[in-house]
Amino acid sequence: KQWYQRRVAITAGETEMNRLDNIKSKCNFQKKTWENKVQKGREALLKNEANCINTRLSCRKELFEKDLLLKRLVIDTKRCEKNIPELTASLPLLEKMIKE
């Protein structure tokens, strides 16, 4: 009878150990699952930050290029404003030369 009681106690202990081991395994699995999700989230964040930086740089480049184009347009406009009166003034002279 004592042997049986010891065996029941050992079996109960093993059952409790198995139950606790199962709980531990489930916790480890959940931990790994969440670590993977966090890692994927971090990777997505880094990718989005890199995209944001690239977008900012490309926008700066586009703005710089457009600014250069605008400055060039202003210079050309001033040149035209200066040359138009000179050309208009020389038209009668050119017409006179053509008629001769």
mmCIF file of N, CA and C in Angstrom:
data_model
loop_
_atom_site.group_PDB
_atom_site.id
_atom_site.type_symbol
_atom_site.label_atom_id
_atom_site.label_comp_id
_atom_site.label_asym_id
_atom_site.label_seq_id
_atom_site.Cartn_x
_atom_site.Cartn_y
_atom_site.Cartn_z
ATOM 1 N N LYS A 1 0.822 -1.181 0.000
ATOM 2 C CA LYS A 1 0.000 0.000 0.000
ATOM 3 C C LYS A 1 0.873 1.255 0.000
ATOM 4 N N GLN A 2 1.974 1.239 0.726
ATOM 5 C CA GLN A 2 2.866 2.389 0.757
ATOM 6 C C GLN A 2 3.499 2.615 -0.617
ATOM 7 N N TRP A 3 3.818 1.514 -1.243
ATOM 8 C CA TRP A 3 4.402 1.626 -2.584
ATOM 9 C C TRP A 3 3.415 2.300 -3.519
ATOM 10 N N TYR A 4 2.158 1.917 -3.460
ATOM 11 C CA TYR A 4 1.115 2.493 -4.304
ATOM 12 C C TYR A 4 0.953 3.987 -4.008
ATOM 13 N N GLN A 5 0.969 4.344 -2.736
ATOM 14 C CA GLN A 5 0.817 5.748 -2.365
ATOM 15 C C GLN A 5 2.002 6.571 -2.873
ATOM 16 N N ARG A 6 3.208 5.984 -2.784
ATOM 17 C CA ARG A 6 4.376 6.692 -3.301
ATOM 18 C C ARG A 6 4.272 6.852 -4.815
ATOM 19 N N ARG A 7 3.819 5.801 -5.467
ATOM 20 C CA ARG A 7 3.678 5.841 -6.935
ATOM 21 C C ARG A 7 2.638 6.888 -7.323
ATOM 22 N N VAL A 8 1.541 6.978 -6.617
ATOM 23 C CA VAL A 8 0.506 7.969 -6.890
ATOM 24 C C VAL A 8 1.066 9.368 -6.668
ATOM 25 N N ALA A 9 1.860 9.526 -5.601
ATOM 26 C CA ALA A 9 2.457 10.828 -5.306
ATOM 27 C C ALA A 9 3.457 11.210 -6.407
ATOM 28 N N ILE A 10 4.248 10.242 -6.866
ATOM 29 C CA ILE A 10 5.220 10.496 -7.934
ATOM 30 C C ILE A 10 4.477 10.834 -9.227
ATOM 31 N N THR A 11 3.417 10.069 -9.521
ATOM 32 C CA THR A 11 2.626 10.316 -10.722
ATOM 33 C C THR A 11 1.978 11.693 -10.654
ATOM 34 N N ALA A 12 1.464 12.047 -9.507
ATOM 35 C CA ALA A 12 0.852 13.370 -9.333
ATOM 36 C C ALA A 12 1.903 14.449 -9.538
ATOM 37 N N GLY A 13 3.100 14.229 -9.019
ATOM 38 C CA GLY A 13 4.198 15.185 -9.208
ATOM 39 C C GLY A 13 4.594 15.299 -10.670
ATOM 40 N N GLU A 14 4.654 14.139 -11.344
ATOM 41 C CA GLU A 14 4.987 14.152 -12.770
ATOM 42 C C GLU A 14 3.898 14.862 -13.568
ATOM 43 N N THR A 15 2.642 14.620 -13.201
ATOM 44 C CA THR A 15 1.532 15.279 -13.887
ATOM 45 C C THR A 15 1.617 16.791 -13.700
ATOM 46 N N GLU A 16 1.910 17.204 -12.472
ATOM 47 C CA GLU A 16 2.052 18.641 -12.201
ATOM 48 C C GLU A 16 3.234 19.210 -12.990
ATOM 49 N N MET A 17 4.333 18.466 -13.065
ATOM 50 C CA MET A 17 5.491 18.916 -13.835
ATOM 51 C C MET A 17 5.148 19.016 -15.315
ATOM 52 N N ASN A 18 4.413 18.035 -15.824
ATOM 53 C CA ASN A 18 3.994 18.068 -17.229
ATOM 54 C C ASN A 18 3.107 19.282 -17.498
ATOM 55 N N ARG A 19 2.179 19.547 -16.582
ATOM 56 C CA ARG A 19 1.285 20.684 -16.735
ATOM 57 C C ARG A 19 2.078 21.987 -16.747
ATOM 58 N N LEU A 20 3.016 22.094 -15.803
ATOM 59 C CA LEU A 20 3.841 23.301 -15.735
ATOM 60 C C LEU A 20 4.750 23.420 -16.965
ATOM 61 N N ASP A 21 5.242 22.276 -17.440
ATOM 62 C CA ASP A 21 6.081 22.282 -18.639
ATOM 63 C C ASP A 21 5.265 22.732 -19.856
ATOM 64 N N ASN A 22 4.023 22.281 -19.941
ATOM 65 C CA ASN A 22 3.148 22.717 -21.035
ATOM 66 C C ASN A 22 2.902 24.229 -20.970
ATOM 67 N N ILE A 23 2.664 24.730 -19.771
ATOM 68 C CA ILE A 23 2.446 26.171 -19.603
ATOM 69 C C ILE A 23 3.700 26.939 -20.028
ATOM 70 N N LYS A 24 4.858 26.408 -19.597
ATOM 71 C CA LYS A 24 6.123 27.056 -19.955
ATOM 72 C C LYS A 24 6.326 27.049 -21.469
ATOM 73 N N SER A 25 6.017 25.942 -22.110
ATOM 74 C CA SER A 25 6.171 25.836 -23.560
ATOM 75 C C SER A 25 5.247 26.820 -24.274
ATOM 76 N N LYS A 26 4.007 26.934 -23.803
ATOM 77 C CA LYS A 26 3.066 27.880 -24.403
ATOM 78 C C LYS A 26 3.553 29.322 -24.235
ATOM 79 N N CYS A 27 4.075 29.622 -23.064
ATOM 80 C CA CYS A 27 4.604 30.966 -22.814
ATOM 81 C C CYS A 27 5.798 31.263 -23.724
ATOM 82 N N ASN A 28 6.690 30.296 -23.875
ATOM 83 C CA ASN A 28 7.847 30.473 -24.765
ATOM 84 C C ASN A 28 7.401 30.676 -26.210
ATOM 85 N N PHE A 29 6.395 29.896 -26.637
ATOM 86 C CA PHE A 29 5.877 30.041 -27.992
ATOM 87 C C PHE A 29 5.290 31.440 -28.193
ATOM 88 N N GLN A 30 4.486 31.901 -27.235
ATOM 89 C CA GLN A 30 3.900 33.237 -27.342
ATOM 90 C C GLN A 30 4.993 34.305 -27.349
ATOM 91 N N LYS A 31 6.017 34.110 -26.520
ATOM 92 C CA LYS A 31 7.118 35.068 -26.474
ATOM 93 C C LYS A 31 7.814 35.141 -27.832
ATOM 94 N N LYS A 32 8.110 33.997 -28.430
ATOM 95 C CA LYS A 32 8.763 33.983 -29.738
ATOM 96 C C LYS A 32 7.874 34.612 -30.807
ATOM 97 N N THR A 33 6.571 34.320 -30.735
ATOM 98 C CA THR A 33 5.638 34.901 -31.701
ATOM 99 C C THR A 33 5.649 36.419 -31.600
ATOM 100 N N TRP A 34 5.579 36.948 -30.388
ATOM 101 C CA TRP A 34 5.572 38.401 -30.211
ATOM 102 C C TRP A 34 6.919 39.023 -30.563
ATOM 103 N N GLU A 35 8.005 38.306 -30.273
ATOM 104 C CA GLU A 35 9.320 38.820 -30.668
ATOM 105 C C GLU A 35 9.410 38.939 -32.186
ATOM 106 N N ASN A 36 8.865 37.940 -32.905
ATOM 107 C CA ASN A 36 8.856 38.002 -34.370
ATOM 108 C C ASN A 36 8.008 39.170 -34.861
ATOM 109 N N LYS A 37 6.848 39.375 -34.232
ATOM 110 C CA LYS A 37 5.990 40.492 -34.634
ATOM 111 C C LYS A 37 6.668 41.830 -34.373
ATOM 112 N N VAL A 38 7.326 41.938 -33.232
ATOM 113 C CA VAL A 38 8.039 43.182 -32.903
ATOM 114 C C VAL A 38 9.174 43.400 -33.892
ATOM 115 N N GLN A 39 9.904 42.339 -34.224
ATOM 116 C CA GLN A 39 11.002 42.454 -35.180
ATOM 117 C C GLN A 39 10.488 42.902 -36.544
ATOM 118 N N LYS A 40 9.389 42.329 -36.992
ATOM 119 C CA LYS A 40 8.807 42.731 -38.280
ATOM 120 C C LYS A 40 8.353 44.188 -38.231
ATOM 121 N N GLY A 41 7.791 44.584 -37.102
ATOM 122 C CA GLY A 41 7.382 45.979 -36.939
ATOM 123 C C GLY A 41 8.573 46.926 -36.989
ATOM 124 N N ARG A 42 9.664 46.540 -36.344
ATOM 125 C CA ARG A 42 10.881 47.369 -36.372
ATOM 126 C C ARG A 42 11.430 47.477 -37.794
ATOM 127 N N GLU A 43 11.425 46.356 -38.506
ATOM 128 C CA GLU A 43 11.913 46.375 -39.886
ATOM 129 C C GLU A 43 11.042 47.274 -40.756
ATOM 130 N N ALA A 44 9.724 47.189 -40.569
ATOM 131 C CA ALA A 44 8.815 48.046 -41.334
ATOM 132 C C ALA A 44 9.052 49.517 -40.993
ATOM 133 N N LEU A 45 9.272 49.803 -39.719
ATOM 134 C CA LEU A 45 9.543 51.177 -39.297
ATOM 135 C C LEU A 45 10.824 51.696 -39.946
ATOM 136 N N LEU A 46 11.879 50.889 -39.922
ATOM 137 C CA LEU A 46 13.142 51.307 -40.548
ATOM 138 C C LEU A 46 12.969 51.538 -42.044
ATOM 139 N N LYS A 47 12.201 50.653 -42.684
ATOM 140 C CA LYS A 47 11.957 50.803 -44.119
ATOM 141 C C LYS A 47 11.191 52.095 -44.393
ATOM 142 N N ASN A 48 10.173 52.375 -43.587
ATOM 143 C CA ASN A 48 9.390 53.600 -43.775
ATOM 144 C C ASN A 48 10.224 54.844 -43.498
ATOM 145 N N GLU A 49 11.084 54.783 -42.489
ATOM 146 C CA GLU A 49 11.962 55.926 -42.203
ATOM 147 C C GLU A 49 12.914 56.167 -43.366
ATOM 148 N N ALA A 50 13.452 55.091 -43.947
ATOM 149 C CA ALA A 50 14.351 55.238 -45.097
ATOM 150 C C ALA A 50 13.595 55.834 -46.285
ATOM 151 N N ASN A 51 12.366 55.377 -46.508
ATOM 152 C CA ASN A 51 11.551 55.929 -47.595
ATOM 153 C C ASN A 51 11.274 57.411 -47.362
ATOM 154 N N CYS A 52 11.010 57.766 -46.128
ATOM 155 C CA CYS A 52 10.745 59.158 -45.778
ATOM 156 C C CYS A 52 11.973 60.020 -46.065
ATOM 157 N N ILE A 53 13.126 59.545 -45.669
ATOM 158 C CA ILE A 53 14.372 60.289 -45.912
ATOM 159 C C ILE A 53 14.617 60.435 -47.410
ATOM 160 N N ASN A 54 14.429 59.350 -48.161
ATOM 161 C CA ASN A 54 14.634 59.398 -49.612
ATOM 162 C C ASN A 54 13.656 60.367 -50.272
ATOM 163 N N THR A 55 12.421 60.358 -49.805
ATOM 164 C CA THR A 55 11.418 61.272 -50.361
ATOM 165 C C THR A 55 11.797 62.714 -50.079
ATOM 166 N N ARG A 56 12.231 62.986 -48.852
ATOM 167 C CA ARG A 56 12.657 64.347 -48.518
ATOM 168 C C ARG A 56 13.817 64.793 -49.395
ATOM 169 N N LEU A 57 14.796 63.902 -49.572
ATOM 170 C CA LEU A 57 15.958 64.258 -50.392
ATOM 171 C C LEU A 57 15.557 64.512 -51.839
ATOM 172 N N SER A 58 14.702 63.657 -52.378
ATOM 173 C CA SER A 58 14.292 63.848 -53.772
ATOM 174 C C SER A 58 13.465 65.120 -53.921
ATOM 175 N N CYS A 59 12.638 65.417 -52.938
ATOM 176 C CA CYS A 59 11.845 66.654 -52.998
ATOM 177 C C CYS A 59 12.765 67.875 -52.912
ATOM 178 N N ARG A 60 13.762 67.810 -52.059
ATOM 179 C CA ARG A 60 14.716 68.920 -51.970
ATOM 180 C C ARG A 60 15.422 69.123 -53.302
ATOM 181 N N LYS A 61 15.801 68.006 -53.922
ATOM 182 C CA LYS A 61 16.492 68.094 -55.217
ATOM 183 C C LYS A 61 15.564 68.716 -56.253
ATOM 184 N N GLU A 62 14.305 68.257 -56.290
ATOM 185 C CA GLU A 62 13.348 68.815 -57.241
ATOM 186 C C GLU A 62 13.124 70.300 -56.984
ATOM 187 N N LEU A 63 12.985 70.669 -55.719
ATOM 188 C CA LEU A 63 12.797 72.087 -55.395
ATOM 189 C C LEU A 63 14.015 72.904 -55.802
ATOM 190 N N PHE A 64 15.204 72.379 -55.574
ATOM 191 C CA PHE A 64 16.424 73.073 -55.958
ATOM 192 C C PHE A 64 16.467 73.272 -57.469
ATOM 193 N N GLU A 65 16.137 72.192 -58.211
ATOM 194 C CA GLU A 65 16.147 72.290 -59.669
ATOM 195 C C GLU A 65 15.098 73.284 -60.161
ATOM 196 N N LYS A 66 13.921 73.273 -59.550
ATOM 197 C CA LYS A 66 12.875 74.223 -59.939
ATOM 198 C C LYS A 66 13.275 75.645 -59.580
ATOM 199 N N ASP A 67 13.956 75.794 -58.458
ATOM 200 C CA ASP A 67 14.429 77.117 -58.067
ATOM 201 C C ASP A 67 15.440 77.637 -59.086
ATOM 202 N N LEU A 68 16.326 76.754 -59.547
ATOM 203 C CA LEU A 68 17.289 77.155 -60.570
ATOM 204 C C LEU A 68 16.577 77.548 -61.862
ATOM 205 N N LEU A 69 15.545 76.778 -62.231
ATOM 206 C CA LEU A 69 14.785 77.100 -63.442
ATOM 207 C C LEU A 69 14.092 78.451 -63.307
ATOM 208 N N LEU A 70 13.536 78.711 -62.139
ATOM 209 C CA LEU A 70 12.874 79.998 -61.920
ATOM 210 C C LEU A 70 13.876 81.150 -61.990
ATOM 211 N N LYS A 71 15.036 80.959 -61.384
ATOM 212 C CA LYS A 71 16.061 82.003 -61.457
ATOM 213 C C LYS A 71 16.486 82.242 -62.896
ATOM 214 N N ARG A 72 16.635 81.165 -63.650
ATOM 215 C CA ARG A 72 16.998 81.291 -65.066
ATOM 216 C C ARG A 72 15.900 82.025 -65.833
ATOM 217 N N LEU A 73 14.655 81.709 -65.520
ATOM 218 C CA LEU A 73 13.533 82.374 -66.178
ATOM 219 C C LEU A 73 13.517 83.874 -65.866
ATOM 220 N N VAL A 74 13.802 84.224 -64.629
ATOM 221 C CA VAL A 74 13.862 85.641 -64.243
ATOM 222 C C VAL A 74 14.968 86.352 -65.022
ATOM 223 N N ILE A 75 16.127 85.719 -65.124
ATOM 224 C CA ILE A 75 17.242 86.321 -65.865
ATOM 225 C C ILE A 75 16.866 86.496 -67.329
ATOM 226 N N ASP A 76 16.268 85.448 -67.941
ATOM 227 C CA ASP A 76 15.867 85.537 -69.349
ATOM 228 C C ASP A 76 14.796 86.601 -69.556
ATOM 229 N N THR A 77 13.877 86.717 -68.617
ATOM 230 C CA THR A 77 12.822 87.731 -68.725
ATOM 231 C C THR A 77 13.429 89.127 -68.682
ATOM 232 N N LYS A 78 14.364 89.351 -67.794
ATOM 233 C CA LYS A 78 15.026 90.659 -67.719
ATOM 234 C C LYS A 78 15.776 90.951 -69.015
ATOM 235 N N ARG A 79 16.433 89.947 -69.556
ATOM 236 C CA ARG A 79 17.157 90.129 -70.810
ATOM 237 C C ARG A 79 16.189 90.503 -71.934
ATOM 238 N N CYS A 80 15.056 89.809 -71.981
ATOM 239 C CA CYS A 80 14.055 90.117 -73.016
ATOM 240 C C CYS A 80 13.490 91.520 -72.824
ATOM 241 N N GLU A 81 13.200 91.876 -71.586
ATOM 242 C CA GLU A 81 12.675 93.216 -71.315
ATOM 243 C C GLU A 81 13.670 94.292 -71.745
ATOM 244 N N LYS A 82 14.941 93.976 -71.650
ATOM 245 C CA LYS A 82 15.980 94.935 -72.065
ATOM 246 C C LYS A 82 16.097 94.966 -73.583
ATOM 247 N N ASN A 83 16.016 93.811 -74.223
ATOM 248 C CA ASN A 83 16.248 93.730 -75.666
ATOM 249 C C ASN A 83 15.039 94.139 -76.496
ATOM 250 N N ILE A 84 13.844 93.960 -76.001
ATOM 251 C CA ILE A 84 12.647 94.282 -76.787
ATOM 252 C C ILE A 84 12.627 95.757 -77.199
ATOM 253 N N PRO A 85 12.861 96.683 -76.282
ATOM 254 C CA PRO A 85 12.866 98.092 -76.739
ATOM 255 C C PRO A 85 13.962 98.380 -77.777
ATOM 256 N N GLU A 86 15.134 97.785 -77.615
ATOM 257 C CA GLU A 86 16.206 97.986 -78.588
ATOM 258 C C GLU A 86 15.807 97.436 -79.951
ATOM 259 N N LEU A 87 15.198 96.243 -79.948
ATOM 260 C CA LEU A 87 14.763 95.643 -81.216
ATOM 261 C C LEU A 87 13.643 96.466 -81.853
ATOM 262 N N THR A 88 12.719 96.933 -81.028
ATOM 263 C CA THR A 88 11.621 97.751 -81.541
ATOM 264 C C THR A 88 12.165 99.048 -82.141
ATOM 265 N N ALA A 89 13.147 99.639 -81.492
ATOM 266 C CA ALA A 89 13.742 100.880 -81.993
ATOM 267 C C ALA A 89 14.498 100.654 -83.296
ATOM 268 N N SER A 90 15.071 99.479 -83.461
ATOM 269 C CA SER A 90 15.850 99.230 -84.674
ATOM 270 C C SER A 90 14.995 98.746 -85.840
ATOM 271 N N LEU A 91 13.729 98.432 -85.626
ATOM 272 C CA LEU A 91 12.855 97.971 -86.714
ATOM 273 C C LEU A 91 12.744 98.990 -87.860
ATOM 274 N N PRO A 92 12.493 100.275 -87.587
ATOM 275 C CA PRO A 92 12.417 101.214 -88.719
ATOM 276 C C PRO A 92 13.709 101.262 -89.533
ATOM 277 N N LEU A 93 14.839 101.169 -88.853
ATOM 278 C CA LEU A 93 16.112 101.184 -89.562
ATOM 279 C C LEU A 93 16.240 99.961 -90.454
ATOM 280 N N LEU A 94 15.834 98.800 -89.927
ATOM 281 C CA LEU A 94 15.895 97.567 -90.715
ATOM 282 C C LEU A 94 14.930 97.635 -91.894
ATOM 283 N N GLU A 95 13.741 98.143 -91.675
ATOM 284 C CA GLU A 95 12.779 98.268 -92.785
ATOM 285 C C GLU A 95 13.318 99.201 -93.865
ATOM 286 N N LYS A 96 13.971 100.263 -93.434
ATOM 287 C CA LYS A 96 14.557 101.205 -94.383
ATOM 288 C C LYS A 96 15.655 100.522 -95.193
ATOM 289 N N MET A 97 16.467 99.689 -94.499
ATOM 290 C CA MET A 97 17.561 98.984 -95.201
ATOM 291 C C MET A 97 16.996 97.965 -96.184
ATOM 292 N N ILE A 98 15.890 97.359 -95.825
ATOM 293 C CA ILE A 98 15.274 96.351 -96.704
ATOM 294 C C ILE A 98 14.727 97.024 -97.960
ATOM 295 N N LYS A 99 14.128 98.191 -97.815
ATOM 296 C CA LYS A 99 13.546 98.903 -98.954
ATOM 297 C C LYS A 99 14.628 99.397 -99.919
ATOM 298 N N GLU A 100 15.784 99.649 -99.442
ATOM 299 C CA GLU A 100 16.844 100.165 -100.307
ATOM 300 C C GLU A 100 17.514 99.094 -101.062
#
